[in-house]
Amino acid sequence: DTGVSQDPRHKITKRGQNVTFRCDPISEHNRLYWYRQTLGQGPEFLTYFQNEAQLEKSRLLSDRFSAERPKGSFSTLEIQRTEQGDSAMYLCATIGVGGVEAFFGQGTRLTVV
Amino acid sequence: GQQLNQSPQSMFIQEGEDVSMNCTSSSIFNTWLWYKQDPGEGPVLLIALYKAGELTSNGRLTAQFGITRKDSFLNISASIPSDVGIYFCAGQLRNTDKLIFGTGTRLQVFP
């Protein structure tokens, strides 16, 4: 499968724990985006990378959130000291060089209990 | 976070009927995209629009990029049960690489 891959698909964690999600992009897609989606809402932009450079971060991304894309390929999104309000679907999308079409992974559903 | 105005919020239609939904904004967009999302899955790209006034079809789906660059609509003709899902518009603002999403239209199709 050559689509965007996210891992894990589901994560249940206790409040206060740290979690890390991974996104593997479509090969050679240089732009990678993280979105958060809560029930009944559209995806909300969190941050994006062009190659390994993180170019923009939303105000939604508190200091408990950090994202990396160390070699310009896969990316990780870490949430420290999780809170119940962090429960959501976390989506990764990638765009190829010169393109505008974003292709999404299947998402990671986080539940904080 | 910023989201586009999408309407209607939900639709309940009979199989075979046509469907229309739209997305509006106060900002100008360079690109409009339409996605469909099934429960528990990521959005799947349906149609991409690249310039004002463009009308594009993909099977039973037709979408248009508004002439003012501030709106877009999606039509689905002769709906079938597998059209059930949530449809999102997404726009790319000028001078930015990020996509802003609409609030979604939930479509239910009854046999």
PDB file of C-alpha atoms in Angstrom:
ATOM      1  CA  ASP A   1       0.000   0.000   0.000  1.00  0.00           C
ATOM      2  CA  THR A   2       1.497   3.328  -0.990  1.00  0.00           C
ATOM      3  CA  GLY A   3      -0.947   5.613   0.820  1.00  0.00           C
ATOM      4  CA  VAL A   4      -0.404   7.633   3.985  1.00  0.00           C
ATOM      5  CA  SER A   5       0.016   5.304   6.949  1.00  0.00           C
ATOM      6  CA  GLN A   6      -0.682   6.189  10.574  1.00  0.00           C
ATOM      7  CA  ASP A   7       0.125   4.196  13.666  1.00  0.00           C
ATOM      8  CA  PRO A   8      -1.508   3.303  15.968  1.00  0.00           C
ATOM      9  CA  ARG A   9      -5.108   3.397  14.731  1.00  0.00           C
ATOM     10  CA  HIS A  10      -6.440   3.609  18.256  1.00  0.00           C
ATOM     11  CA  LYS A  11      -4.873   4.651  21.545  1.00  0.00           C
ATOM     12  CA  ILE A  12      -6.441   4.677  24.989  1.00  0.00           C
ATOM     13  CA  THR A  13      -4.374   6.353  27.673  1.00  0.00           C
ATOM     14  CA  LYS A  14      -4.761   7.567  31.208  1.00  0.00           C
ATOM     15  CA  ARG A  15      -4.807  11.281  31.879  1.00  0.00           C
ATOM     16  CA  GLY A  16      -1.317  12.553  32.492  1.00  0.00           C
ATOM     17  CA  GLN A  17       0.447   9.989  30.343  1.00  0.00           C
ATOM     18  CA  ASN A  18       2.479  10.836  27.246  1.00  0.00           C
ATOM     19  CA  VAL A  19       1.526   9.476  23.833  1.00  0.00           C
ATOM     20  CA  THR A  20       3.284   9.474  20.478  1.00  0.00           C
ATOM     21  CA  PHE A  21       1.755   8.952  17.052  1.00  0.00           C
ATOM     22  CA  ARG A  22       3.546   8.196  13.817  1.00  0.00           C
ATOM     23  CA  CYS A  23       2.771   9.137  10.230  1.00  0.00           C
ATOM     24  CA  ASP A  24       4.459   7.654   7.170  1.00  0.00           C
ATOM     25  CA  PRO A  25       3.802   9.785   4.090  1.00  0.00           C
ATOM     26  CA  ILE A  26       3.324   8.838   0.485  1.00  0.00           C
ATOM     27  CA  SER A  27       6.785   8.386  -0.965  1.00  0.00           C
ATOM     28  CA  GLU A  28       8.397  11.652  -2.128  1.00  0.00           C
ATOM     29  CA  HIS A  29       5.616  13.820  -0.718  1.00  0.00           C
ATOM     30  CA  ASN A  30       7.522  16.754   0.731  1.00  0.00           C
ATOM     31  CA  ARG A  31       4.716  18.432   2.688  1.00  0.00           C
ATOM     32  CA  LEU A  32       3.214  16.741   5.731  1.00  0.00           C
ATOM     33  CA  TYR A  33       0.332  18.059   7.826  1.00  0.00           C
ATOM     34  CA  TRP A  34      -1.175  17.170  11.186  1.00  0.00           C
ATOM     35  CA  TYR A  35      -4.851  17.843  11.853  1.00  0.00           C
ATOM     36  CA  ARG A  36      -7.105  17.207  14.840  1.00  0.00           C
ATOM     37  CA  GLN A  37     -10.749  16.281  14.442  1.00  0.00           C
ATOM     38  CA  THR A  38     -13.316  16.157  17.224  1.00  0.00           C
ATOM     39  CA  LEU A  39     -16.756  14.625  16.918  1.00  0.00           C
ATOM     40  CA  GLY A  40     -19.025  16.520  14.558  1.00  0.00           C
ATOM     41  CA  GLN A  41     -16.312  18.893  13.394  1.00  0.00           C
ATOM     42  CA  GLY A  42     -14.098  19.190  10.362  1.00  0.00           C
ATOM     43  CA  PRO A  43     -10.354  18.624  10.661  1.00  0.00           C
ATOM     44  CA  GLU A  44      -8.519  21.514  12.331  1.00  0.00           C
ATOM     45  CA  PHE A  45      -4.989  22.385  11.289  1.00  0.00           C
ATOM     46  CA  LEU A  46      -2.265  21.780  13.878  1.00  0.00           C
ATOM     47  CA  THR A  47       1.073  22.041  12.095  1.00  0.00           C
ATOM     48  CA  TYR A  48       2.900  21.295   8.881  1.00  0.00           C
ATOM     49  CA  PHE A  49       6.332  20.414   7.562  1.00  0.00           C
ATOM     50  CA  GLN A  50       8.050  21.002   4.277  1.00  0.00           C
ATOM     51  CA  ASN A  51      10.684  18.308   4.201  1.00  0.00           C
ATOM     52  CA  GLU A  52      12.171  18.385   7.718  1.00  0.00           C
ATOM     53  CA  ALA A  53      11.325  22.040   8.426  1.00  0.00           C
ATOM     54  CA  GLN A  54       8.298  22.798  10.571  1.00  0.00           C
ATOM     55  CA  LEU A  55       6.881  25.885   8.856  1.00  0.00           C
ATOM     56  CA  GLU A  56       3.697  26.688  10.720  1.00  0.00           C
ATOM     57  CA  LYS A  57       2.028  25.827  14.011  1.00  0.00           C
ATOM     58  CA  SER A  58      -1.543  26.528  15.002  1.00  0.00           C
ATOM     59  CA  ARG A  59      -2.445  28.194  18.273  1.00  0.00           C
ATOM     60  CA  LEU A  60      -4.280  24.921  18.971  1.00  0.00           C
ATOM     61  CA  LEU A  61      -0.861  23.333  19.430  1.00  0.00           C
ATOM     62  CA  SER A  62      -0.138  23.984  23.085  1.00  0.00           C
ATOM     63  CA  ASP A  63       3.307  23.531  24.584  1.00  0.00           C
ATOM     64  CA  ARG A  64       2.324  19.977  25.529  1.00  0.00           C
ATOM     65  CA  PHE A  65       2.320  19.096  21.831  1.00  0.00           C
ATOM     66  CA  SER A  66       5.433  18.593  19.761  1.00  0.00           C
ATOM     67  CA  ALA A  67       5.885  17.343  16.230  1.00  0.00           C
ATOM     68  CA  GLU A  68       9.003  16.256  14.401  1.00  0.00           C
ATOM     69  CA  ARG A  69      10.000  15.116  10.956  1.00  0.00           C
ATOM     70  CA  PRO A  70      13.694  14.473  11.463  1.00  0.00           C
ATOM     71  CA  LYS A  71      14.688  13.205   8.023  1.00  0.00           C
ATOM     72  CA  GLY A  72      11.918  14.676   5.972  1.00  0.00           C
ATOM     73  CA  SER A  73      10.139  11.337   5.706  1.00  0.00           C
ATOM     74  CA  PHE A  74       8.016  10.018   8.581  1.00  0.00           C
ATOM     75  CA  SER A  75       6.713  12.331  11.275  1.00  0.00           C
ATOM     76  CA  THR A  76       5.796  11.933  14.933  1.00  0.00           C
ATOM     77  CA  LEU A  77       3.318  13.872  17.034  1.00  0.00           C
ATOM     78  CA  GLU A  78       3.804  13.681  20.792  1.00  0.00           C
ATOM     79  CA  ILE A  79       1.354  14.842  23.429  1.00  0.00           C
ATOM     80  CA  GLN A  80       2.730  15.171  26.941  1.00  0.00           C
ATOM     81  CA  ARG A  81       0.648  15.043  30.118  1.00  0.00           C
ATOM     82  CA  THR A  82      -2.512  14.180  28.208  1.00  0.00           C
ATOM     83  CA  GLU A  83      -5.818  15.736  29.227  1.00  0.00           C
ATOM     84  CA  GLN A  84      -9.351  14.543  28.535  1.00  0.00           C
ATOM     85  CA  GLY A  85      -9.769  17.415  26.097  1.00  0.00           C
ATOM     86  CA  ASP A  86      -7.047  15.879  23.946  1.00  0.00           C
ATOM     87  CA  SER A  87      -9.408  13.036  23.025  1.00  0.00           C
ATOM     88  CA  ALA A  88      -9.872  13.306  19.260  1.00  0.00           C
ATOM     89  CA  MET A  89      -8.939  11.818  15.918  1.00  0.00           C
ATOM     90  CA  TYR A  90      -5.455  12.906  14.852  1.00  0.00           C
ATOM     91  CA  LEU A  91      -5.064  12.942  11.089  1.00  0.00           C
ATOM     92  CA  CYS A  92      -1.954  13.139   8.963  1.00  0.00           C
ATOM     93  CA  ALA A  93      -2.022  14.321   5.354  1.00  0.00           C
ATOM     94  CA  THR A  94       0.695  14.722   2.750  1.00  0.00           C
ATOM     95  CA  ILE A  95       1.069  16.668  -0.479  1.00  0.00           C
ATOM     96  CA  GLY A  96       3.516  16.065  -3.296  1.00  0.00           C
ATOM     97  CA  VAL A  97       5.958  18.576  -4.760  1.00  0.00           C
ATOM     98  CA  GLY A  98       4.049  21.246  -6.676  1.00  0.00           C
ATOM     99  CA  GLY A  99       0.709  19.658  -5.853  1.00  0.00           C
ATOM    100  CA  VAL A 100      -2.269  20.913  -3.914  1.00  0.00           C
ATOM    101  CA  GLU A 101      -4.184  17.696  -3.291  1.00  0.00           C
ATOM    102  CA  ALA A 102      -3.815  16.487   0.297  1.00  0.00           C
ATOM    103  CA  PHE A 103      -4.058  12.742   0.892  1.00  0.00           C
ATOM    104  CA  PHE A 104      -4.997  11.619   4.356  1.00  0.00           C
ATOM    105  CA  GLY A 105      -4.106   8.626   6.474  1.00  0.00           C
ATOM    106  CA  GLN A 106      -6.739   6.668   8.357  1.00  0.00           C
ATOM    107  CA  GLY A 107      -6.076   8.622  11.524  1.00  0.00           C
ATOM    108  CA  THR A 108      -5.246   7.783  15.113  1.00  0.00           C
ATOM    109  CA  ARG A 109      -8.166   7.921  17.512  1.00  0.00           C
ATOM    110  CA  LEU A 110      -7.001   8.989  20.951  1.00  0.00           C
ATOM    111  CA  THR A 111      -9.148   8.455  24.028  1.00  0.00           C
ATOM    112  CA  VAL A 112      -7.925   9.916  27.314  1.00  0.00           C
ATOM    113  CA  VAL A 113      -9.596   8.394  30.358  1.00  0.00           C
TER     114      VAL A 113
ATOM    115  CA  GLY B   1      -9.520  26.915  14.822  1.00  0.00           C
ATOM    116  CA  GLN B   2     -10.628  28.481  11.559  1.00  0.00           C
ATOM    117  CA  GLN B   3     -13.296  26.605   9.588  1.00  0.00           C
ATOM    118  CA  LEU B   4     -15.335  27.309   6.483  1.00  0.00           C
ATOM    119  CA  ASN B   5     -19.121  27.673   6.517  1.00  0.00           C
ATOM    120  CA  GLN B   6     -20.646  24.585   4.971  1.00  0.00           C
ATOM    121  CA  SER B   7     -24.339  23.922   4.408  1.00  0.00           C
ATOM    122  CA  PRO B   8     -26.542  22.141   4.907  1.00  0.00           C
ATOM    123  CA  GLN B   9     -25.311  20.559   8.099  1.00  0.00           C
ATOM    124  CA  SER B  10     -27.160  17.337   7.310  1.00  0.00           C
ATOM    125  CA  MET B  11     -29.353  15.873   4.602  1.00  0.00           C
ATOM    126  CA  PHE B  12     -31.746  12.944   4.579  1.00  0.00           C
ATOM    127  CA  ILE B  13     -32.684  11.912   1.056  1.00  0.00           C
ATOM    128  CA  GLN B  14     -34.159   9.024  -0.842  1.00  0.00           C
ATOM    129  CA  GLU B  15     -32.042   6.872  -3.102  1.00  0.00           C
ATOM    130  CA  GLY B  16     -32.021   8.281  -6.614  1.00  0.00           C
ATOM    131  CA  GLU B  17     -32.380  11.914  -5.578  1.00  0.00           C
ATOM    132  CA  ASP B  18     -29.835  14.587  -6.391  1.00  0.00           C
ATOM    133  CA  VAL B  19     -27.904  16.359  -3.633  1.00  0.00           C
ATOM    134  CA  SER B  20     -26.332  19.790  -3.464  1.00  0.00           C
ATOM    135  CA  MET B  21     -24.117  21.264  -0.780  1.00  0.00           C
ATOM    136  CA  ASN B  22     -21.973  24.366  -0.621  1.00  0.00           C
ATOM    137  CA  CYS B  23     -19.151  26.041   1.169  1.00  0.00           C
ATOM    138  CA  THR B  24     -18.613  29.768   1.681  1.00  0.00           C
ATOM    139  CA  SER B  25     -15.961  31.989   3.159  1.00  0.00           C
ATOM    140  CA  SER B  26     -15.114  35.638   3.591  1.00  0.00           C
ATOM    141  CA  SER B  27     -11.586  34.886   2.377  1.00  0.00           C
ATOM    142  CA  ILE B  28     -10.272  34.237  -1.125  1.00  0.00           C
ATOM    143  CA  PHE B  29      -9.019  30.743  -1.878  1.00  0.00           C
ATOM    144  CA  ASN B  30      -6.551  29.489  -4.476  1.00  0.00           C
ATOM    145  CA  THR B  31      -7.850  25.914  -4.449  1.00  0.00           C
ATOM    146  CA  TRP B  32     -10.992  24.091  -3.366  1.00  0.00           C
ATOM    147  CA  LEU B  33     -11.081  20.413  -2.533  1.00  0.00           C
ATOM    148  CA  TRP B  34     -13.991  18.151  -1.647  1.00  0.00           C
ATOM    149  CA  TYR B  35     -13.581  15.107   0.619  1.00  0.00           C
ATOM    150  CA  LYS B  36     -15.793  12.273   1.865  1.00  0.00           C
ATOM    151  CA  GLN B  37     -15.246  10.718   5.264  1.00  0.00           C
ATOM    152  CA  ASP B  38     -16.647   7.434   6.523  1.00  0.00           C
ATOM    153  CA  PRO B  39     -16.906   6.758  10.274  1.00  0.00           C
ATOM    154  CA  GLY B  40     -13.538   6.019  11.864  1.00  0.00           C
ATOM    155  CA  GLU B  41     -11.619   6.704   8.668  1.00  0.00           C
ATOM    156  CA  GLY B  42      -9.614   9.568   7.229  1.00  0.00           C
ATOM    157  CA  PRO B  43     -11.095  11.880   4.568  1.00  0.00           C
ATOM    158  CA  VAL B  44     -10.854  10.660   0.978  1.00  0.00           C
ATOM    159  CA  LEU B  45     -10.330  13.177  -1.819  1.00  0.00           C
ATOM    160  CA  LEU B  46     -13.203  13.357  -4.327  1.00  0.00           C
ATOM    161  CA  ILE B  47     -12.586  16.411  -6.488  1.00  0.00           C
ATOM    162  CA  ALA B  48      -9.992  19.194  -6.724  1.00  0.00           C
ATOM    163  CA  LEU B  49     -10.678  22.645  -8.239  1.00  0.00           C
ATOM    164  CA  TYR B  50      -7.847  24.918  -9.277  1.00  0.00           C
ATOM    165  CA  LYS B  51      -9.266  28.129 -10.739  1.00  0.00           C
ATOM    166  CA  ALA B  52     -12.237  30.439 -10.416  1.00  0.00           C
ATOM    167  CA  GLY B  53     -15.259  29.358 -12.422  1.00  0.00           C
ATOM    168  CA  GLU B  54     -13.940  25.842 -12.967  1.00  0.00           C
ATOM    169  CA  LEU B  55     -16.570  23.103 -13.189  1.00  0.00           C
ATOM    170  CA  THR B  56     -15.274  19.564 -12.708  1.00  0.00           C
ATOM    171  CA  SER B  57     -17.002  16.198 -12.719  1.00  0.00           C
ATOM    172  CA  ASN B  58     -16.005  12.844 -11.294  1.00  0.00           C
ATOM    173  CA  GLY B  59     -18.664  10.276 -12.161  1.00  0.00           C
ATOM    174  CA  ARG B  60     -21.893  11.336 -10.466  1.00  0.00           C
ATOM    175  CA  LEU B  61     -20.116  14.158  -8.640  1.00  0.00           C
ATOM    176  CA  THR B  62     -19.844  17.693  -9.994  1.00  0.00           C
ATOM    177  CA  ALA B  63     -18.123  20.561  -8.217  1.00  0.00           C
ATOM    178  CA  GLN B  64     -17.586  24.211  -9.066  1.00  0.00           C
ATOM    179  CA  PHE B  65     -15.074  26.827  -7.921  1.00  0.00           C
ATOM    180  CA  GLY B  66     -17.024  30.026  -7.369  1.00  0.00           C
ATOM    181  CA  ILE B  67     -16.213  32.987  -9.585  1.00  0.00           C
ATOM    182  CA  THR B  68     -15.483  35.192  -6.553  1.00  0.00           C
ATOM    183  CA  ARG B  69     -13.078  32.512  -5.252  1.00  0.00           C
ATOM    184  CA  LYS B  70     -14.910  32.593  -1.934  1.00  0.00           C
ATOM    185  CA  ASP B  71     -17.242  29.656  -2.427  1.00  0.00           C
ATOM    186  CA  SER B  72     -17.691  26.220  -3.948  1.00  0.00           C
ATOM    187  CA  PHE B  73     -20.485  23.716  -4.366  1.00  0.00           C
ATOM    188  CA  LEU B  74     -20.707  19.964  -4.770  1.00  0.00           C
ATOM    189  CA  ASN B  75     -23.557  18.128  -6.479  1.00  0.00           C
ATOM    190  CA  ILE B  76     -24.199  14.396  -6.316  1.00  0.00           C
ATOM    191  CA  SER B  77     -26.619  13.042  -8.888  1.00  0.00           C
ATOM    192  CA  ALA B  78     -28.759   9.919  -8.564  1.00  0.00           C
ATOM    193  CA  SER B  79     -27.647   9.152  -5.008  1.00  0.00           C
ATOM    194  CA  ILE B  80     -26.999   5.576  -3.928  1.00  0.00           C
ATOM    195  CA  PRO B  81     -26.662   4.038  -0.442  1.00  0.00           C
ATOM    196  CA  SER B  82     -22.848   4.074  -0.540  1.00  0.00           C
ATOM    197  CA  ASP B  83     -22.932   7.879  -0.823  1.00  0.00           C
ATOM    198  CA  VAL B  84     -23.713   7.931   2.909  1.00  0.00           C
ATOM    199  CA  GLY B  85     -21.032   9.741   4.867  1.00  0.00           C
ATOM    200  CA  ILE B  86     -19.776  13.184   5.797  1.00  0.00           C
ATOM    201  CA  TYR B  87     -18.672  15.511   3.021  1.00  0.00           C
ATOM    202  CA  PHE B  88     -16.117  18.231   3.711  1.00  0.00           C
ATOM    203  CA  CYS B  89     -14.978  21.130   1.615  1.00  0.00           C
ATOM    204  CA  ALA B  90     -11.443  22.380   2.065  1.00  0.00           C
ATOM    205  CA  GLY B  91      -9.812  25.505   0.741  1.00  0.00           C
ATOM    206  CA  GLN B  92      -6.247  26.640   0.384  1.00  0.00           C
ATOM    207  CA  LEU B  93      -5.833  30.310   1.245  1.00  0.00           C
ATOM    208  CA  ARG B  94      -3.581  32.562  -0.788  1.00  0.00           C
ATOM    209  CA  ASN B  95      -0.014  32.790   0.495  1.00  0.00           C
ATOM    210  CA  THR B  96      -0.306  29.704   2.662  1.00  0.00           C
ATOM    211  CA  ASP B  97       0.165  25.993   2.225  1.00  0.00           C
ATOM    212  CA  LYS B  98      -2.444  24.886   4.732  1.00  0.00           C
ATOM    213  CA  LEU B  99      -5.971  23.659   4.026  1.00  0.00           C
ATOM    214  CA  ILE B 100      -8.927  25.041   5.952  1.00  0.00           C
ATOM    215  CA  PHE B 101     -11.858  22.651   6.278  1.00  0.00           C
ATOM    216  CA  GLY B 102     -15.587  23.172   6.343  1.00  0.00           C
ATOM    217  CA  THR B 103     -17.827  22.005   9.135  1.00  0.00           C
ATOM    218  CA  GLY B 104     -19.142  19.080   7.088  1.00  0.00           C
ATOM    219  CA  THR B 105     -22.420  17.905   5.565  1.00  0.00           C
ATOM    220  CA  ARG B 106     -23.732  14.596   6.860  1.00  0.00           C
ATOM    221  CA  LEU B 107     -25.573  12.702   4.132  1.00  0.00           C
ATOM    222  CA  GLN B 108     -28.044   9.903   4.791  1.00  0.00           C
ATOM    223  CA  VAL B 109     -29.572   8.003   1.876  1.00  0.00           C
ATOM    224  CA  PHE B 110     -32.689   5.915   2.389  1.00  0.00           C
ATOM    225  CA  PRO B 111     -33.660   3.101   0.003  1.00  0.00           C
TER     226      PRO B 111
END
